[in-house]
Structure formats: C-alpha cells, structure tokens
Amino acid sequence: QVQLVESGGGSVQSGGSLRLSCAVSVYTDRAMAWFRQAPGKEREGVAGVDSDGTTKYADSVKGRFTISQDNAQNTLYLQMNSLKPEDTAMYYCAVSPYYRGALLLGRYDYWGQGTQVTVSS
C-alpha cells in the first residue's frame, strides 16, 4: 500500500513563496502530481511529472510553480513562488499507476491527506 504524506503548507502574503513536500512510503517510477482543491471547487491538477521526467503545469501556475522529485528520498516537491490569493486551496500529492499522468484526476490512485495553503492579499 502506497502512503503519501504532504507537508509545508501554511499562510503567506501575496507574492510570497512556499515549498510543499510529499513523502512517499515506497519507491515508485510512475507518474506523480500535485492537485489542489479550493472550497466549493473541483479538484484540479497543478503540476505533474511523468516517469521519463517530463513535467506538465496548469496554465494558471506556469512560470511560478516548479515540481521536482528526489528519488533517493522518495519525495516529491512543489516550489511555489509569486503566490496569489487564488492559489489558496488544499494541496494534495498523488501517485499514478501509469507512467504518464497527464494531470488527469482519474489517472491517479494514491492520494495524501493534503496540506493547506492560504495566500492573503
């Protein structure tokens, strides 16, 4: 059973930065991603990395967020810069059983409990 634990969320002012981490209980060579869900909204893909290292970002975060992974530590990261109030959400990391995730919700089977990010103006 794959277990994921996110950390690094918090409250920051607009323009600030946060780095999220996701510790994965086992090594995986499959696609991984970060999703977020704001109150009253559907969960959406933010950034993903496929097994070949290809990254994909939502248009709303391109140029501001960077996804990376440390395979030796089984950890996924999300560096978030120039944060905006609209980035406020619960952020989840996820692991796919596929080599490519395409940031599609249905392609990810394993989920963490989430970490809250709040950006104030």
PDB file of C-alpha atoms in Angstrom:
ATOM      1  CA  GLN A   1       0.000   0.000   0.000  1.00  0.00           C
ATOM      2  CA  VAL A   2       1.410   3.349  -1.033  1.00  0.00           C
ATOM      3  CA  GLN A   3       1.149   6.078   1.586  1.00  0.00           C
ATOM      4  CA  LEU A   4       1.733   9.745   0.922  1.00  0.00           C
ATOM      5  CA  VAL A   5       2.237  12.478   3.497  1.00  0.00           C
ATOM      6  CA  GLU A   6       2.278  16.138   2.488  1.00  0.00           C
ATOM      7  CA  SER A   7       3.886  18.945   4.451  1.00  0.00           C
ATOM      8  CA  GLY A   8       4.996  22.523   4.003  1.00  0.00           C
ATOM      9  CA  GLY A   9       1.684  24.310   3.712  1.00  0.00           C
ATOM     10  CA  GLY A  10       0.924  27.486   5.601  1.00  0.00           C
ATOM     11  CA  SER A  11      -0.220  31.070   5.382  1.00  0.00           C
ATOM     12  CA  VAL A  12       1.689  33.636   3.344  1.00  0.00           C
ATOM     13  CA  GLN A  13       1.075  37.040   1.869  1.00  0.00           C
ATOM     14  CA  SER A  14       0.586  37.619  -1.809  1.00  0.00           C
ATOM     15  CA  GLY A  15       3.931  37.423  -3.615  1.00  0.00           C
ATOM     16  CA  GLY A  16       5.393  35.032  -1.083  1.00  0.00           C
ATOM     17  CA  SER A  17       6.750  31.518  -1.523  1.00  0.00           C
ATOM     18  CA  LEU A  18       6.179  28.074  -0.084  1.00  0.00           C
ATOM     19  CA  ARG A  19       7.721  24.694  -0.721  1.00  0.00           C
ATOM     20  CA  LEU A  20       5.497  21.663  -0.376  1.00  0.00           C
ATOM     21  CA  SER A  21       6.897  18.195   0.222  1.00  0.00           C
ATOM     22  CA  CYS A  22       5.314  14.798  -0.230  1.00  0.00           C
ATOM     23  CA  ALA A  23       6.924  11.769   1.380  1.00  0.00           C
ATOM     24  CA  VAL A  24       6.057   8.531  -0.382  1.00  0.00           C
ATOM     25  CA  SER A  25       6.279   5.286   1.585  1.00  0.00           C
ATOM     26  CA  VAL A  26       7.728   3.271  -1.280  1.00  0.00           C
ATOM     27  CA  TYR A  27       9.843   3.923  -4.328  1.00  0.00           C
ATOM     28  CA  THR A  28       7.795   4.495  -7.444  1.00  0.00           C
ATOM     29  CA  ASP A  29       8.752   5.065 -11.061  1.00  0.00           C
ATOM     30  CA  ARG A  30       5.245   6.072 -12.054  1.00  0.00           C
ATOM     31  CA  ALA A  31       3.776   9.487 -12.703  1.00  0.00           C
ATOM     32  CA  MET A  32       3.287  11.765  -9.737  1.00  0.00           C
ATOM     33  CA  ALA A  33       1.499  15.066  -9.383  1.00  0.00           C
ATOM     34  CA  TRP A  34       0.189  17.833  -7.216  1.00  0.00           C
ATOM     35  CA  PHE A  35      -3.502  18.705  -7.233  1.00  0.00           C
ATOM     36  CA  ARG A  36      -5.412  21.357  -5.321  1.00  0.00           C
ATOM     37  CA  GLN A  37      -8.968  21.939  -4.251  1.00  0.00           C
ATOM     38  CA  ALA A  38     -10.432  25.234  -3.135  1.00  0.00           C
ATOM     39  CA  PRO A  39     -13.696  25.399  -1.167  1.00  0.00           C
ATOM     40  CA  GLY A  40     -16.666  24.872  -3.455  1.00  0.00           C
ATOM     41  CA  LYS A  41     -14.485  23.984  -6.419  1.00  0.00           C
ATOM     42  CA  GLU A  42     -13.429  20.782  -8.092  1.00  0.00           C
ATOM     43  CA  ARG A  43     -10.005  19.286  -7.524  1.00  0.00           C
ATOM     44  CA  GLU A  44      -7.645  20.387 -10.271  1.00  0.00           C
ATOM     45  CA  GLY A  45      -4.217  19.362 -11.446  1.00  0.00           C
ATOM     46  CA  VAL A  46      -1.443  21.818 -10.675  1.00  0.00           C
ATOM     47  CA  ALA A  47       1.794  20.142 -11.710  1.00  0.00           C
ATOM     48  CA  GLY A  48       2.834  16.657 -12.677  1.00  0.00           C
ATOM     49  CA  VAL A  49       5.940  14.692 -13.530  1.00  0.00           C
ATOM     50  CA  ASP A  50       5.904  11.557 -15.661  1.00  0.00           C
ATOM     51  CA  SER A  51       8.223   8.587 -15.318  1.00  0.00           C
ATOM     52  CA  ASP A  52      10.545   9.967 -18.016  1.00  0.00           C
ATOM     53  CA  GLY A  53      10.882  13.281 -16.185  1.00  0.00           C
ATOM     54  CA  THR A  54       8.514  15.222 -18.390  1.00  0.00           C
ATOM     55  CA  THR A  55       6.721  17.901 -16.415  1.00  0.00           C
ATOM     56  CA  LYS A  56       3.336  19.454 -17.011  1.00  0.00           C
ATOM     57  CA  TYR A  57       1.789  22.507 -15.396  1.00  0.00           C
ATOM     58  CA  ALA A  58      -1.626  24.086 -15.259  1.00  0.00           C
ATOM     59  CA  ASP A  59      -1.678  27.347 -17.184  1.00  0.00           C
ATOM     60  CA  SER A  60      -2.506  29.242 -14.013  1.00  0.00           C
ATOM     61  CA  VAL A  61       0.793  28.298 -12.348  1.00  0.00           C
ATOM     62  CA  LYS A  62       3.242  28.181 -15.251  1.00  0.00           C
ATOM     63  CA  GLY A  63       6.338  30.210 -14.530  1.00  0.00           C
ATOM     64  CA  ARG A  64       5.544  30.367 -10.813  1.00  0.00           C
ATOM     65  CA  PHE A  65       5.471  26.738  -9.627  1.00  0.00           C
ATOM     66  CA  THR A  66       8.118  24.058 -10.094  1.00  0.00           C
ATOM     67  CA  ILE A  67       7.653  20.348  -9.477  1.00  0.00           C
ATOM     68  CA  SER A  68      10.643  18.173  -8.664  1.00  0.00           C
ATOM     69  CA  GLN A  69      11.433  14.851  -7.080  1.00  0.00           C
ATOM     70  CA  ASP A  70      14.175  13.235  -5.098  1.00  0.00           C
ATOM     71  CA  ASN A  71      14.083   9.561  -5.964  1.00  0.00           C
ATOM     72  CA  ALA A  72      16.648   8.674  -3.331  1.00  0.00           C
ATOM     73  CA  GLN A  73      14.367  10.106  -0.671  1.00  0.00           C
ATOM     74  CA  ASN A  74      11.065   9.068  -2.280  1.00  0.00           C
ATOM     75  CA  THR A  75       9.961  12.672  -2.034  1.00  0.00           C
ATOM     76  CA  LEU A  76       8.015  14.930  -4.356  1.00  0.00           C
ATOM     77  CA  TYR A  77       8.281  18.701  -4.091  1.00  0.00           C
ATOM     78  CA  LEU A  78       6.345  21.713  -5.276  1.00  0.00           C
ATOM     79  CA  GLN A  79       8.116  25.050  -5.136  1.00  0.00           C
ATOM     80  CA  MET A  80       5.544  27.821  -5.274  1.00  0.00           C
ATOM     81  CA  ASN A  81       6.674  31.383  -5.932  1.00  0.00           C
ATOM     82  CA  SER A  82       4.799  34.632  -6.528  1.00  0.00           C
ATOM     83  CA  LEU A  83       1.785  33.216  -4.748  1.00  0.00           C
ATOM     84  CA  LYS A  84      -1.610  34.791  -5.340  1.00  0.00           C
ATOM     85  CA  PRO A  85      -4.796  34.709  -3.269  1.00  0.00           C
ATOM     86  CA  GLU A  86      -6.351  32.483  -5.927  1.00  0.00           C
ATOM     87  CA  ASP A  87      -3.737  29.838  -5.110  1.00  0.00           C
ATOM     88  CA  THR A  88      -5.448  29.332  -1.747  1.00  0.00           C
ATOM     89  CA  ALA A  89      -6.509  25.685  -1.539  1.00  0.00           C
ATOM     90  CA  MET A  90      -5.814  22.307  -0.015  1.00  0.00           C
ATOM     91  CA  TYR A  91      -2.910  20.790  -1.913  1.00  0.00           C
ATOM     92  CA  TYR A  92      -2.667  17.038  -2.463  1.00  0.00           C
ATOM     93  CA  CYS A  93       0.071  14.884  -3.895  1.00  0.00           C
ATOM     94  CA  ALA A  94      -0.837  11.801  -5.877  1.00  0.00           C
ATOM     95  CA  VAL A  95       0.756   8.758  -7.468  1.00  0.00           C
ATOM     96  CA  SER A  96      -0.452   7.178 -10.674  1.00  0.00           C
ATOM     97  CA  PRO A  97      -0.281   3.504 -11.650  1.00  0.00           C
ATOM     98  CA  TYR A  98       0.677   4.725 -15.121  1.00  0.00           C
ATOM     99  CA  TYR A  99       3.925   6.095 -16.468  1.00  0.00           C
ATOM    100  CA  ARG A 100       2.126   9.181 -17.752  1.00  0.00           C
ATOM    101  CA  GLY A 101      -0.436  11.028 -15.706  1.00  0.00           C
ATOM    102  CA  ALA A 102      -1.438  13.931 -17.952  1.00  0.00           C
ATOM    103  CA  LEU A 103      -2.682  15.726 -14.829  1.00  0.00           C
ATOM    104  CA  LEU A 104      -5.980  13.913 -15.153  1.00  0.00           C
ATOM    105  CA  LEU A 105      -7.682  13.214 -11.857  1.00  0.00           C
ATOM    106  CA  GLY A 106      -8.800   9.717 -12.827  1.00  0.00           C
ATOM    107  CA  ARG A 107      -5.261   8.555 -13.608  1.00  0.00           C
ATOM    108  CA  TYR A 108      -4.097   8.800 -10.002  1.00  0.00           C
ATOM    109  CA  ASP A 109      -4.897   6.097  -7.477  1.00  0.00           C
ATOM    110  CA  TYR A 110      -2.971   7.058  -4.366  1.00  0.00           C
ATOM    111  CA  TRP A 111      -3.531  10.293  -2.503  1.00  0.00           C
ATOM    112  CA  GLY A 112      -2.215  12.064   0.534  1.00  0.00           C
ATOM    113  CA  GLN A 113      -4.355  13.832   3.123  1.00  0.00           C
ATOM    114  CA  GLY A 114      -3.449  17.279   1.880  1.00  0.00           C
ATOM    115  CA  THR A 115      -1.760  20.381   3.215  1.00  0.00           C
ATOM    116  CA  GLN A 116      -3.478  23.766   3.381  1.00  0.00           C
ATOM    117  CA  VAL A 117      -2.071  26.778   1.557  1.00  0.00           C
ATOM    118  CA  THR A 118      -3.583  30.175   2.315  1.00  0.00           C
ATOM    119  CA  VAL A 119      -2.475  33.318   0.488  1.00  0.00           C
ATOM    120  CA  SER A 120      -3.664  36.681   1.762  1.00  0.00           C
ATOM    121  CA  SER A 121      -3.742  39.875  -0.255  1.00  0.00           C
TER     122      SER A 121
END
